[in-house]
Coordinates of C-alpha atoms and ligand atoms in Angstrom, one line a residue:
X1 CA 292.6 307.5 92.1
X2 CA 289.7 308.3 94.2
X3 CA 288.5 305.7 96.1
X4 CA 284.4 305.7 97.1
X5 CA 283.0 303.1 99.7
X6 CA 285.3 300.6 98.5
X7 CA 287.7 302.2 101.1
X8 CA 290.1 299.5 101.1
X9 CA 290.6 300.1 97.2
X10 CA 291.9 296.3 96.8
X11 CA 291.5 294.2 94.0
X12 CA 288.6 292.2 94.9
X13 CA 287.9 289.0 93.1
X14 CA 284.4 287.4 91.8
X15 CA 283.5 286.1 94.9
X16 CA 284.1 289.2 96.9
X17 CA 281.9 291.4 94.8
X18 CA 279.3 291.6 97.6
X19 CA 281.8 291.5 100.4
X20 CA 280.9 294.8 101.5
X21 CA 277.5 294.8 103.6
X22 CA 276.6 292.3 100.6
X23 CA 276.1 295.0 98.2
X24 CA 277.9 294.5 94.9
X25 CA 280.7 296.4 93.8
X26 CA 280.5 299.1 91.1
X27 CA 283.6 301.2 89.8
X28 CA 282.4 304.6 88.8
X29 CA 285.4 306.0 86.5
X30 CA 284.7 309.6 87.3
X31 CA 282.2 312.3 89.0
X32 CA 278.8 312.1 87.9
X33 CA 276.3 314.8 89.2
X34 CA 273.5 313.7 91.4
X35 CA 270.8 311.9 92.1
X36 CA 273.4 309.5 90.3
X37 CA 275.7 308.7 93.6
X38 CA 273.0 308.7 95.7
X39 CA 271.7 306.0 94.0
X40 CA 274.2 304.0 93.3
X41 CA 275.1 304.0 97.5
X42 CA 271.8 303.0 98.2
X43 CA 271.8 299.7 96.5
X44 CA 275.6 299.2 95.5
X45 CA 279.1 299.5 97.1
X46 CA 280.9 302.2 95.0
X47 CA 284.4 302.4 93.9
X48 CA 285.9 305.5 92.5
X49 CA 283.8 308.6 91.3
X50 CA 285.8 311.0 93.3
X51 CA 287.9 312.9 90.7
X52 CA 286.6 314.7 87.8
X53 CA 289.4 314.1 85.2
X54 CA 290.3 311.4 82.8
X55 CA 291.8 308.2 84.6
X56 CA 295.3 306.4 83.1
X57 CA 295.0 303.5 81.0
X58 CA 296.0 301.8 84.5
X59 CA 294.3 303.3 86.9
X60 CA 291.0 302.3 84.6
X61 CA 292.3 298.3 84.6
X62 CA 293.1 298.3 88.4
X63 CA 289.7 300.2 89.1
X64 CA 287.4 297.7 87.2
X65 CA 288.9 294.7 88.9
X66 CA 286.7 292.2 90.3
X67 CA 283.5 294.5 90.4
X68 CA 280.4 293.5 89.0
X69 CA 279.4 296.9 87.4
X70 CA 281.2 299.7 85.8
X71 CA 279.7 302.9 85.5
X72 CA 281.7 304.6 82.7
X73 CA 281.7 308.0 80.3
X74 CA 282.3 308.1 76.5
X75 CA 286.1 309.2 77.9
X76 CA 287.0 305.5 78.9
X77 CA 287.8 302.7 76.2
X78 CA 285.9 300.0 77.3
X79 CA 287.3 297.1 75.4
X80 CA 288.8 293.5 75.6
X81 CA 291.4 294.4 78.0
X82 CA 289.6 296.4 80.4
X83 CA 287.0 293.2 80.4
X84 CA 289.5 290.9 81.0
X85 CA 290.9 292.7 83.7
X86 CA 287.2 293.1 85.5
X87 CA 287.2 288.9 85.0
X88 CA 284.1 287.1 85.4
X89 CA 282.2 289.0 88.6
X90 CA 281.3 291.7 86.0
X91 CA 277.5 291.6 84.8
X92 CA 276.4 295.5 83.4
X93 CA 278.5 298.4 81.7
X94 CA 276.3 301.1 81.9
X95 CA 277.4 303.8 79.8
X96 CA 276.6 307.8 81.0
X97 CA 275.9 308.6 77.6
X98 CA 273.4 307.7 74.4
X99 CA 276.2 307.0 72.0
X100 CA 278.2 303.7 73.1
X101 CA 281.0 304.0 70.5
X102 CA 283.4 303.6 73.1
X103 CA 282.5 300.2 74.6
X104 CA 283.0 297.4 72.4
X105 CA 279.9 295.6 72.7
X106 CA 280.6 292.6 70.8
X107 CA 283.3 291.9 72.9
X108 CA 281.1 292.3 76.1
X109 CA 278.3 290.1 74.8
X110 CA 280.5 287.5 74.3
X111 CA 281.5 287.7 78.1
X112 CA 277.5 287.9 79.0
X113 CA 277.8 291.5 80.1
X114 CA 275.2 293.6 79.4
X115 CA 276.0 297.1 78.2
X116 CA 273.1 300.2 78.8
X117 CA 272.7 303.5 77.4
X118 CA 271.0 306.6 78.6
X119 CA 268.8 307.9 75.3
X120 CA 265.4 310.0 75.4
X121 CA 267.0 312.1 78.8
X122 CA 269.3 314.3 76.5
X123 CA 267.6 314.3 73.5
X124 CA 266.3 318.1 73.8
X125 CA 269.2 319.4 75.1
X126 CA 271.3 318.1 72.3
X127 CA 268.8 319.3 69.5
X128 CA 268.8 322.5 71.4
X129 CA 272.7 322.7 71.3
X130 CA 273.0 321.8 67.5
X131 CA 270.5 324.9 67.0
X132 CA 272.9 326.8 69.0
X133 CA 276.0 325.9 66.3
X134 CA 273.3 326.3 63.6
X135 CA 272.6 329.8 64.3
X136 CA 276.1 331.0 65.5
X137 CA 277.8 329.6 62.0
X138 CA 275.2 331.0 59.9
X139 CA 275.2 334.3 61.4
X140 CA 279.1 334.3 62.4
X141 CA 278.1 334.9 66.3
X142 CA 281.8 333.7 67.3
X143 CA 283.3 336.2 64.6
X144 CA 281.1 338.6 65.7
X145 CA 281.8 338.4 69.8
X146 CA 285.6 338.2 68.5
X147 CA 285.5 341.3 66.9
X148 CA 283.6 343.7 69.9
X149 CA 285.9 341.7 72.5
X150 CA 289.0 343.0 70.5
X151 CA 288.1 346.6 70.0
X152 CA 287.5 346.1 66.0
X153 CA 283.9 347.2 66.5
X154 CA 283.8 350.7 64.7
X155 CA 280.0 350.9 64.0
X156 CA 277.2 349.4 62.0
X157 CA 278.2 348.7 58.4
X158 CA 275.9 347.6 55.3
X159 CA 278.3 345.1 54.6
X160 CA 280.2 343.7 57.8
X161 CA 280.0 339.9 58.7
X162 CA 277.0 339.2 56.2
X163 CA 275.8 335.6 57.1
X164 CA 273.2 333.3 55.2
X165 CA 269.6 333.3 56.2
X166 CA 268.4 330.5 58.3
X167 CA 264.5 331.4 58.1
X168 CA 263.2 329.6 54.8
X169 CA 266.5 328.0 54.4
X170 CA 266.3 324.0 53.8
X171 CA 267.4 321.9 56.7
X172 CA 269.4 318.3 55.8
X173 CA 269.1 315.8 58.8
X174 CA 271.7 313.4 58.3
X175 CA 270.2 310.5 60.8
X176 CA 266.5 310.9 62.0
X177 CA 266.8 309.5 65.0
X178 CA 265.0 310.9 68.3
X179 CA 267.8 313.9 68.6
X180 CA 267.7 314.5 64.6
X181 CA 263.8 314.5 65.0
X182 CA 264.2 316.8 67.8
X183 CA 266.5 319.0 65.9
X184 CA 263.8 319.0 62.6
X185 CA 260.9 320.0 65.0
X186 CA 262.4 323.1 65.9
X187 CA 262.7 324.1 62.5
X188 CA 259.1 324.6 61.9
X189 CA 259.1 327.5 63.8
X190 CA 261.9 328.9 61.2
X191 CA 259.6 327.6 58.4
X192 CA 262.2 325.5 57.2
X193 CA 261.7 322.5 54.9
X194 CA 263.5 319.4 56.1
X195 CA 264.8 316.8 54.2
X196 CA 266.3 313.4 55.9
X197 CA 267.9 310.3 55.9
X198 CA 267.1 307.5 58.0
X199 CA 268.7 303.8 58.6
X200 CA 265.1 302.7 58.9
X201 CA 263.6 304.2 55.9
X202 CA 260.8 306.9 56.0
X203 CA 259.0 308.0 59.2
X204 CA 255.0 307.9 58.9
X205 CA 253.3 310.2 57.5
X206 CA 251.8 310.4 61.2
X207 CA 255.3 311.0 62.7
X208 CA 255.3 314.2 60.8
X209 CA 254.3 317.2 63.3
X210 CA 251.6 319.7 62.3
X211 CA 252.8 322.5 59.5
X212 CA 256.2 320.6 58.9
X213 CA 257.5 319.5 55.6
X214 CA 259.6 316.2 56.0
X215 CA 261.1 315.0 52.9
X216 CA 262.5 311.3 53.1
X217 CA 266.4 311.0 51.3
X218 CA 266.9 307.2 50.1
X219 CA 270.8 308.0 49.8
X220 CA 272.9 310.8 51.6
X221 CA 274.0 312.4 48.4
X222 CA 270.6 313.3 47.4
X223 CA 270.1 315.2 50.7
X224 CA 273.5 316.6 50.5
X225 CA 272.7 318.7 47.6
X226 CA 269.3 319.9 48.8
X227 CA 270.2 321.3 51.8
X228 CA 271.4 324.2 52.9
X229 CA 272.2 323.7 56.4
X230 CA 273.2 320.1 57.2
X231 CA 273.0 318.5 60.7
X232 CA 274.7 315.2 61.6
X233 CA 272.6 313.0 64.0
X234 CA 274.0 309.4 63.6
X235 CA 275.7 307.1 66.0
X236 CA 279.1 306.2 65.0
X237 CA 279.9 302.8 63.8
X238 CA 281.6 300.8 61.3
X239 CA 279.2 302.2 59.1
X240 CA 279.3 305.4 59.5
X241 CA 282.9 306.2 60.0
X242 CA 283.8 308.8 57.5
X243 CA 280.4 309.1 56.4
X244 CA 281.0 312.6 55.3
X245 CA 284.2 312.5 53.5
X246 CA 286.0 314.5 50.7
X247 CA 283.1 313.3 47.9
X248 CA 280.0 314.3 50.0
X249 CA 281.5 317.3 51.0
X250 CA 282.5 318.2 47.5
X251 CA 278.8 317.7 46.6
X252 CA 277.5 320.4 49.3
X253 CA 275.5 323.9 48.1
X254 CA 277.7 326.6 47.8
X255 CA 277.7 327.9 50.8
X256 CA 275.9 325.1 52.9
X257 CA 276.6 325.3 56.7
X258 CA 277.5 321.6 58.2
X259 CA 277.0 320.8 62.0
X260 CA 278.0 317.8 64.1
X261 CA 276.9 317.4 67.2
X262 CA 276.8 313.6 66.8
X263 CA 280.3 312.1 66.9
X264 CA 283.8 313.9 65.8
X265 CA 284.8 310.2 63.3
X266 CA 281.4 310.9 61.0
X267 CA 283.2 313.4 59.5
X268 CA 286.5 313.6 57.6
X269 CA 288.1 316.4 59.6
X270 CA 290.7 316.8 57.3
X271 CA 288.4 317.3 54.2
X272 CA 286.2 319.5 56.4
X273 CA 289.2 321.7 56.5
X274 CA 289.4 321.7 53.1
X275 CA 286.2 322.2 52.3
X276 CA 286.0 325.3 54.6
X277 CA 289.1 326.6 53.0
X278 CA 288.6 326.4 49.5
X279 CA 285.6 323.9 48.6
X280 CA 281.9 324.4 48.9
X281 CA 281.3 324.9 52.4
X282 CA 280.3 328.0 53.9
X283 CA 280.6 327.6 57.6
X284 CA 280.4 324.4 60.2
X285 CA 279.6 324.3 63.9
X286 CA 281.2 321.6 65.5
X287 CA 280.8 320.1 69.2
X288 CA 282.9 316.8 68.7
X289 CA 286.3 316.0 67.1
X290 CA 287.8 313.4 65.1
X291 CA 290.0 312.3 67.8
X292 CA 288.7 314.4 71.0
X293 CA 290.0 316.2 72.7
X294 CA 292.7 317.2 70.1
X295 CA 291.2 319.1 67.0
X296 CA 292.5 319.7 63.5
X297 CA 295.3 322.6 63.7
X298 CA 293.6 323.6 60.6
X299 CA 290.2 324.5 62.1
X300 CA 291.5 326.5 65.0
X301 CA 292.7 328.9 61.9
X302 CA 289.9 329.0 60.4
X303 CA 287.1 332.0 61.0
X304 CA 284.2 330.3 59.2
X305 CA 283.8 327.3 61.9
X306 CA 282.6 327.6 65.5
X307 CA 284.4 325.2 67.8
X308 CA 282.6 323.8 71.0
X309 CA 283.7 321.2 73.4
X310 CA 281.1 318.9 73.3
X311 CA 279.0 320.3 75.4
X312 CA 275.5 318.4 73.4
X313 CA 274.0 316.9 77.0
X314 CA 275.8 319.7 79.0
X315 CA 272.8 320.9 81.3
X316 CA 272.1 321.0 84.4
X317 CA 269.1 319.0 84.4
X318 CA 270.0 316.6 81.4
X319 CA 273.2 315.3 83.3
X320 CA 271.2 314.7 86.1
X321 CA 268.8 312.9 84.1
X322 CA 271.7 311.0 83.0
X323 CA 273.0 310.3 85.9
X324 CA 270.0 308.6 87.3
X325 CA 269.4 306.7 84.0
X326 CA 272.7 305.4 84.1
X327 CA 272.6 304.3 88.0
X328 CA 269.1 302.6 87.6
X329 CA 270.2 300.7 84.5
X330 CA 273.6 299.4 86.8
X331 CA 271.0 298.6 89.5
X332 CA 268.5 296.9 87.7
X333 CA 271.2 294.8 85.9
X334 CA 272.3 293.2 89.0
X335 CA 268.9 293.0 91.1
X336 CA 267.8 290.8 88.0
X337 CA 265.0 293.9 87.3
X338 CA 264.0 295.1 84.1
X339 CA 267.0 297.1 83.1
X340 CA 265.4 300.3 81.4
X341 CA 267.9 300.8 78.4
X342 CA 270.0 297.8 77.4
X343 CA 272.2 297.7 74.4
X344 CA 273.3 294.2 73.9
X345 CA 270.3 292.0 75.5
X346 CA 271.5 289.3 73.8
X347 CA 274.3 289.0 76.8
X348 CA 272.1 287.9 78.7
X349 CA 271.5 284.5 76.8
X350 CA 275.0 284.1 76.4
X351 CA 276.6 280.8 77.9
X352 CA 279.3 282.9 80.1
X353 CA 276.3 284.3 81.9
Ligands
GLV1 C1 277.0 312.3 74.3 O1 278.2 312.7 73.2 C2 276.2 311.0 74.4 O2 276.4 310.4 73.6 O3 275.7 311.0 75.6

């Protein structure tokens, strides 16, 4: 494991979290872009963060030992074992992601540990990628690319690689949060009516942009039977695990396109393979997988699915903003300042705090 400013790399106890230059100690689980590391170094003592690879479970447990803060990514599971390994010095877990299903928030709250995330700064980048998948899946872009590269393109043909119309189709947004809305806003340019589900009920009329036709669906089934293109934007929780299973995927319109840029386990991958093979689904675009980075073997064998390696927020600017926000969240939590994006403010009232 790479070691940052905490050069001794020794296990530090609670009373030693400010030992190095009086600055609290933060464990950075892997390399993140600037300005994250510079901001962190200005205020904290940094351990880790030099290598860009998954940590082994043992490296994670060793890395967090005795720190005041952990800045982690969605590749690390922060559970009871990790929180226990960190010990009572731990004040904050700053997630370099908007989704925080990799963190056992209840376990953190019970220990008085604040959890933070990075919403807002990746909204537009993720919405752009959802649209990349919508267009790629509907218009068979990767199949066309493969055809040209393999030398199988022998000239334009009236029936070659026909896809489905995007302009004018009905777009279904499953989870009309910040990212769902950003995807829906782009649909105005494609003259697409939008149907959506939203945990907290319909949006106010004033929240619908000019020229848009957005209709609330009180249940997922009624969205699925209306939408030609379905884009998933719910967080992964116990309630959304396998939200789209065999029953739901059987309801979709024949030839419908499903796009998932949220979290893999929201869609039952085995049922998705079946729905793409012989079921009503025409195509799918996936950026996330049930058991990431493993991909269901059935998916790789299908032509009508576009597979991306979890690129939703992968632009230089968005990743830089995420790094900055994740650093600011951690620094604020340790200095007692207002934390930009806390997930479990109730942790601050915990008796363990
Ligand atoms: C990326 O998937 C994120 O949740 O930020």
